[in-house]
Tab-separated table of C-alpha atoms in Angstrom:
chain	number	residue	atom	x	y	z
A	1	MET	CA	-0.101	-0.416	0.211
A	2	LEU	CA	0.926	3.455	-1.031
A	3	ASP	CA	1.414	5.856	2.098
A	4	PHE	CA	0.914	9.251	1.297
A	5	GLY	CA	1.705	11.096	4.200
A	6	HIS	CA	5.128	11.067	3.269
A	7	LYS	CA	7.285	13.567	2.127
A	8	VAL	CA	8.726	12.779	-1.503
A	9	GLU	CA	12.403	13.258	-1.873
A	10	LYS	CA	13.123	15.165	-4.431
A	11	LEU	CA	16.425	13.436	-6.317
A	12	TYR	CA	18.805	16.492	-7.132
A	13	VAL	CA	22.672	17.579	-8.262
A	14	GLN	CA	25.023	19.750	-6.436
A	15	PRO	CA	27.935	21.643	-8.296
A	16	TYR	CA	30.848	21.844	-6.652
A	17	ARG	CA	34.082	24.085	-7.361
A	18	ASP	CA	36.916	21.529	-5.975
A	19	ALA	CA	38.275	18.009	-5.992
A	20	GLU	CA	37.655	17.673	-2.966
A	21	PHE	CA	33.861	18.949	-2.566
A	22	SER	CA	34.486	21.737	-0.360
A	23	GLN	CA	33.064	24.829	-2.560
A	24	PRO	CA	29.549	23.734	-3.692
A	25	VAL	CA	27.174	26.262	-5.722
A	26	PRO	CA	24.316	26.527	-4.441
A	27	GLU	CA	22.713	28.587	-7.175
A	28	ASN	CA	23.564	25.908	-9.606
A	29	LYS	CA	21.783	23.219	-7.591
A	30	PHE	CA	19.449	21.106	-9.967
A	31	SER	CA	16.432	18.751	-8.490
A	32	ALA	CA	15.067	16.707	-11.190
A	33	LEU	CA	11.462	16.960	-12.744
A	34	ILE	CA	10.524	13.585	-11.923
A	35	ASN	CA	12.335	11.331	-9.267
A	36	PRO	CA	13.960	7.989	-11.300
A	37	ALA	CA	11.884	5.072	-11.745
A	38	THR	CA	15.843	3.297	-11.364
A	39	TYR	CA	19.906	4.134	-12.062
A	40	ASN	CA	22.807	1.725	-12.687
A	41	ILE	CA	26.123	1.588	-10.936
A	42	SER	CA	28.485	-0.290	-13.089
A	43	TYR	CA	31.655	-1.188	-11.369
A	44	LYS	CA	34.571	-2.309	-13.724
A	45	PHE	CA	37.754	-4.045	-12.905
A	46	GLU	CA	41.161	-3.860	-15.539
A	47	PHE	CA	42.677	-7.338	-15.881
A	48	ASP	CA	46.457	-7.927	-17.305
A	49	ASP	CA	45.367	-10.813	-19.552
A	50	SER	CA	48.599	-11.314	-20.886
A	51	GLN	CA	49.643	-14.134	-22.307
A	52	ALA	CA	52.691	-16.261	-22.664
A	53	PRO	CA	53.501	-17.764	-26.429
A	54	GLY	CA	52.621	-21.108	-27.170
A	55	THR	CA	50.550	-21.130	-23.243
A	56	SER	CA	46.818	-22.701	-23.593
A	57	ALA	CA	45.300	-20.080	-20.355
A	58	THR	CA	47.025	-17.061	-18.452
A	59	ASN	CA	46.462	-15.601	-15.288
A	60	MET	CA	44.723	-12.497	-14.708
A	61	LYS	CA	46.578	-10.784	-12.966
A	62	PHE	CA	45.358	-7.488	-11.623
A	63	ASN	CA	45.801	-3.948	-12.724
A	64	ARG	CA	43.343	-1.578	-10.908
A	65	ILE	CA	39.671	-0.913	-9.917
A	66	LEU	CA	38.123	1.567	-12.923
A	67	PRO	CA	36.450	4.556	-11.585
A	68	ARG	CA	32.549	3.611	-11.341
A	69	ASP	CA	29.726	5.074	-13.542
A	70	PHE	CA	26.963	5.975	-12.920
A	71	ASN	CA	23.014	6.471	-15.643
A	72	PHE	CA	20.670	8.572	-15.137
A	73	ASP	CA	17.766	10.125	-17.287
A	74	PHE	CA	16.127	13.553	-16.616
A	75	LEU	CA	13.082	14.104	-18.093
A	76	PHE	CA	12.107	16.675	-19.204
A	77	ASP	CA	8.320	18.947	-20.024
A	78	GLY	CA	7.093	21.514	-21.643
A	79	THR	CA	3.926	20.265	-21.116
A	80	GLY	CA	2.525	22.183	-17.772
A	81	VAL	CA	0.851	18.542	-16.652
A	82	VAL	CA	4.477	17.579	-14.912
A	83	LYS	CA	4.191	19.386	-11.862
A	84	ASP	CA	6.500	18.038	-9.408
A	85	MET	CA	9.356	15.750	-9.249
A	86	SER	CA	6.990	12.940	-7.499
A	87	VAL	CA	5.655	10.728	-9.764
A	88	LEU	CA	2.221	10.458	-7.570
A	89	SER	CA	1.109	14.115	-8.090
A	90	LEU	CA	1.412	14.549	-12.349
A	91	GLY	CA	-1.782	15.875	-12.144
A	92	ILE	CA	-4.634	19.138	-14.520
A	93	ALA	CA	-1.795	21.567	-15.210
A	94	ASN	CA	-2.739	25.400	-14.265
A	95	PRO	CA	-4.448	26.804	-17.389
A	96	PHE	CA	-2.953	29.945	-15.651
A	97	ALA	CA	0.864	29.141	-15.256
A	98	GLU	CA	2.932	29.512	-18.534
A	99	PRO	CA	5.460	26.353	-18.326
A	100	VAL	CA	8.613	26.411	-19.016
A	101	THR	CA	9.948	25.020	-22.269
A	102	VAL	CA	12.213	22.005	-22.820
A	103	THR	CA	14.052	23.941	-24.622
A	104	GLU	CA	15.161	26.177	-21.761
A	105	GLN	CA	14.843	24.015	-19.076
A	106	ILE	CA	17.531	22.034	-20.623
A	107	GLU	CA	19.369	25.293	-21.114
A	108	ALA	CA	19.310	26.094	-17.373
A	109	PHE	CA	20.701	22.948	-16.868
A	110	LYS	CA	23.738	22.971	-19.250
A	111	ARG	CA	24.356	26.283	-17.359
A	112	LYS	CA	24.711	24.552	-14.287
A	113	ILE	CA	25.729	21.426	-14.067
A	114	ILE	CA	27.909	21.136	-17.756
A	115	ASP	CA	29.324	24.680	-18.387
A	116	TYR	CA	32.893	25.534	-18.430
A	117	GLN	CA	34.533	27.001	-15.246
A	118	SER	CA	37.001	29.502	-16.600
A	119	ASP	CA	38.106	30.183	-13.238
A	120	ARG	CA	38.937	26.815	-13.244
A	121	HIS	CA	39.684	25.597	-16.599
A	122	ARG	CA	36.889	22.712	-17.027
A	123	PRO	CA	33.318	21.765	-16.027
A	124	TYR	CA	31.823	21.620	-12.079
A	125	TYR	CA	32.355	18.102	-9.922
A	126	LEU	CA	29.415	16.824	-8.441
A	127	LYS	CA	27.380	15.812	-5.860
A	128	ILE	CA	24.094	13.393	-6.838
A	129	HIS	CA	21.679	12.524	-3.843
A	130	TRP	CA	19.111	11.131	-3.199
A	131	GLY	CA	18.169	8.810	-0.638
A	132	GLU	CA	20.635	6.414	0.244
A	133	LEU	CA	22.136	7.591	-2.647
A	134	LEU	CA	24.945	9.139	-2.877
A	135	PHE	CA	27.513	9.640	-5.905
A	136	LYS	CA	30.883	12.456	-6.528
A	137	GLY	CA	31.700	12.209	-9.722
A	138	VAL	CA	31.677	13.846	-13.137
A	139	LEU	CA	29.417	14.073	-15.906
A	140	LYS	CA	30.902	12.139	-18.794
A	141	GLN	CA	28.302	12.173	-20.993
A	142	MET	CA	24.622	13.152	-21.935
A	143	ASP	CA	22.438	12.486	-24.978
A	144	ILE	CA	19.266	14.556	-25.567
A	145	GLU	CA	16.212	12.534	-26.969
A	146	TYR	CA	13.053	14.397	-28.214
A	147	LYS	CA	9.813	12.051	-27.184
A	148	VAL	CA	6.602	14.496	-28.008
A	149	PHE	CA	6.653	18.279	-30.260
A	150	ALA	CA	4.216	20.262	-30.923
A	151	PRO	CA	2.339	21.250	-34.066
A	152	ASP	CA	5.140	23.999	-34.837
A	153	GLY	CA	8.171	21.587	-34.279
A	154	LYS	CA	8.939	22.767	-31.076
A	155	PRO	CA	9.936	19.890	-28.373
A	156	ILE	CA	7.945	19.774	-25.879
A	157	ARG	CA	9.085	16.359	-24.969
A	158	ALA	CA	12.797	15.326	-24.214
A	159	MET	CA	14.751	13.153	-21.698
A	160	ALA	CA	18.683	13.257	-21.261
A	161	LYS	CA	20.479	10.667	-20.753
A	162	CYS	CA	23.294	11.155	-18.995
A	163	GLN	CA	26.701	8.843	-17.632
A	164	PHE	CA	28.479	10.201	-14.258
A	165	ALA	CA	32.150	8.974	-13.959
A	166	GLU	CA	32.875	8.620	-10.159
A	167	SER	CA	36.292	11.379	-9.038
A	168	ILE	CA	37.350	10.974	-6.025
A	169	ALA	CA	40.098	13.124	-4.276
A	170	ASP	CA	43.524	12.597	-3.919
A	171	VAL	CA	44.200	12.755	-0.305
A	172	GLN	CA	40.894	10.159	-0.039
A	173	ARG	CA	42.223	7.835	-2.390
A	174	ALA	CA	45.157	7.675	-1.061
A	175	ALA	CA	43.634	7.132	2.590
A	176	GLU	CA	41.055	5.079	0.974
A	177	GLU	CA	44.017	1.904	0.190
A	178	ASN	CA	45.534	1.536	2.376
A	179	ARG	CA	48.681	1.824	1.025
A	180	GLU	CA	49.729	-1.641	0.781
A	181	SER	CA	51.409	-1.361	-2.573
A	182	PRO	CA	54.742	-2.932	-3.743
A	183	ASP	CA	55.846	0.044	-5.323
A	184	ILE	CA	56.032	2.410	-2.154
A	185	THR	CA	58.536	1.401	1.062
A	186	HIS	CA	57.501	-0.876	4.224
A	187	GLU	CA	58.325	-0.997	7.675
A	188	ARG	CA	57.672	-3.611	9.787
A	189	ASN	CA	58.741	-4.312	13.433
A	190	PHE	CA	60.096	-7.932	13.291
A	191	ASN	CA	58.751	-10.871	15.885
A	192	ALA	CA	60.329	-13.791	17.413
A	193	THR	CA	57.890	-15.425	14.993
A	194	ASP	CA	58.756	-13.723	11.577
A	195	ARG	CA	60.454	-15.293	8.926
A	196	LEU	CA	62.312	-12.670	6.195
A	197	ASP	CA	61.665	-15.336	3.761
A	198	HIS	CA	57.497	-15.221	4.825
A	199	LEU	CA	56.983	-10.892	5.432
A	200	THR	CA	58.880	-10.245	1.693
A	201	PHE	CA	56.228	-12.646	0.418
A	202	LYS	CA	53.614	-10.687	2.225
A	203	ILE	CA	54.525	-7.578	0.492
A	204	TYR	CA	56.046	-8.839	-3.295
A	205	GLU	CA	53.442	-11.392	-3.612
A	206	LYS	CA	56.778	-13.370	-3.909
A	207	ASP	CA	59.465	-14.099	-1.499
A	208	GLU	CA	62.940	-13.970	-4.141
A	209	PRO	CA	63.534	-10.230	-3.171
A	210	TYR	CA	64.306	-10.789	0.916
A	211	ILE	CA	68.146	-11.493	-0.467
A	212	GLN	CA	67.594	-7.475	-1.635
A	213	VAL	CA	65.454	-6.664	1.452
A	214	ALA	CA	68.506	-7.981	3.876
A	215	GLU	CA	71.121	-6.121	1.895
A	216	PHE	CA	68.753	-2.702	2.240
A	217	ASN	CA	68.576	-3.344	5.717
A	218	GLY	CA	72.388	-3.787	6.035
A	219	LEU	CA	71.556	-7.199	7.379
A	220	ASP	CA	74.657	-9.317	8.110
A	221	GLY	CA	71.924	-12.106	7.450
A	222	PHE	CA	68.157	-13.378	7.271
A	223	ARG	CA	68.007	-16.171	9.701
A	224	LYS	CA	69.093	-14.523	13.471
A	225	ILE	CA	67.261	-11.177	13.420
A	226	ALA	CA	66.458	-9.494	16.747
A	227	ALA	CA	62.919	-8.933	17.514
A	228	GLY	CA	61.862	-5.404	17.836
A	229	THR	CA	64.506	-4.725	14.393
A	230	LYS	CA	62.592	-2.780	11.611
A	231	ILE	CA	62.860	-4.066	8.802
A	232	TYR	CA	62.453	-1.685	6.009
A	233	PHE	CA	61.340	-2.993	2.228
A	234	PRO	CA	61.684	-0.888	-0.623
A	235	PRO	CA	59.667	-0.985	-3.747
A	236	ILE	CA	61.489	-3.080	-6.410
A	237	GLU	CA	61.379	-3.456	-10.149
A	238	LYS	CA	57.965	-5.408	-11.479
């Protein structure tokens, strides 16, 4: 059963000037005409599928996680029938109200969301809010489909099919990645139960570089290492 007592929450897009999403542009906030029936988020991963000659298969080596894509359609309506975000509020247009044309609505959308920032030399960063959804990114692509026309050929309904790409500031990304890459130097406290080759394998996913690690740390050997010794694991060539 539908609960008509709940206020409909509107999907909106808030532009920001900076990658850290700390400088909003309040006057450019854009609300969709009708809340979406669906939206989709794509998760993409990149693997190295290079294969040695003469082999029948390969080990898919993980390379990176690609930015997520968010796809959503914005409806623009110039009939005056659609007066609110909710599909429950479709009703008879006010005969005394002059509806905003589809062309004007799309131009307002472009001005608030797409237009180039001359002082920043780029379009805005965007946050999309709706219910539990919070997506941070940029508008990657927009295709406008004009669907209904007046007798004089002017569009009175259009759909903007938008694809947004996720964008995360470098500082936040570094914190989220936990910096467990073999491309940076790691520090470990050596415990009595540790073995240098085992620690090396955890860092590099191979134990062969343990000799390089011992040399880097100025160790006389790798079997009798005192507990509490700080061991540094440097970047290695792949």
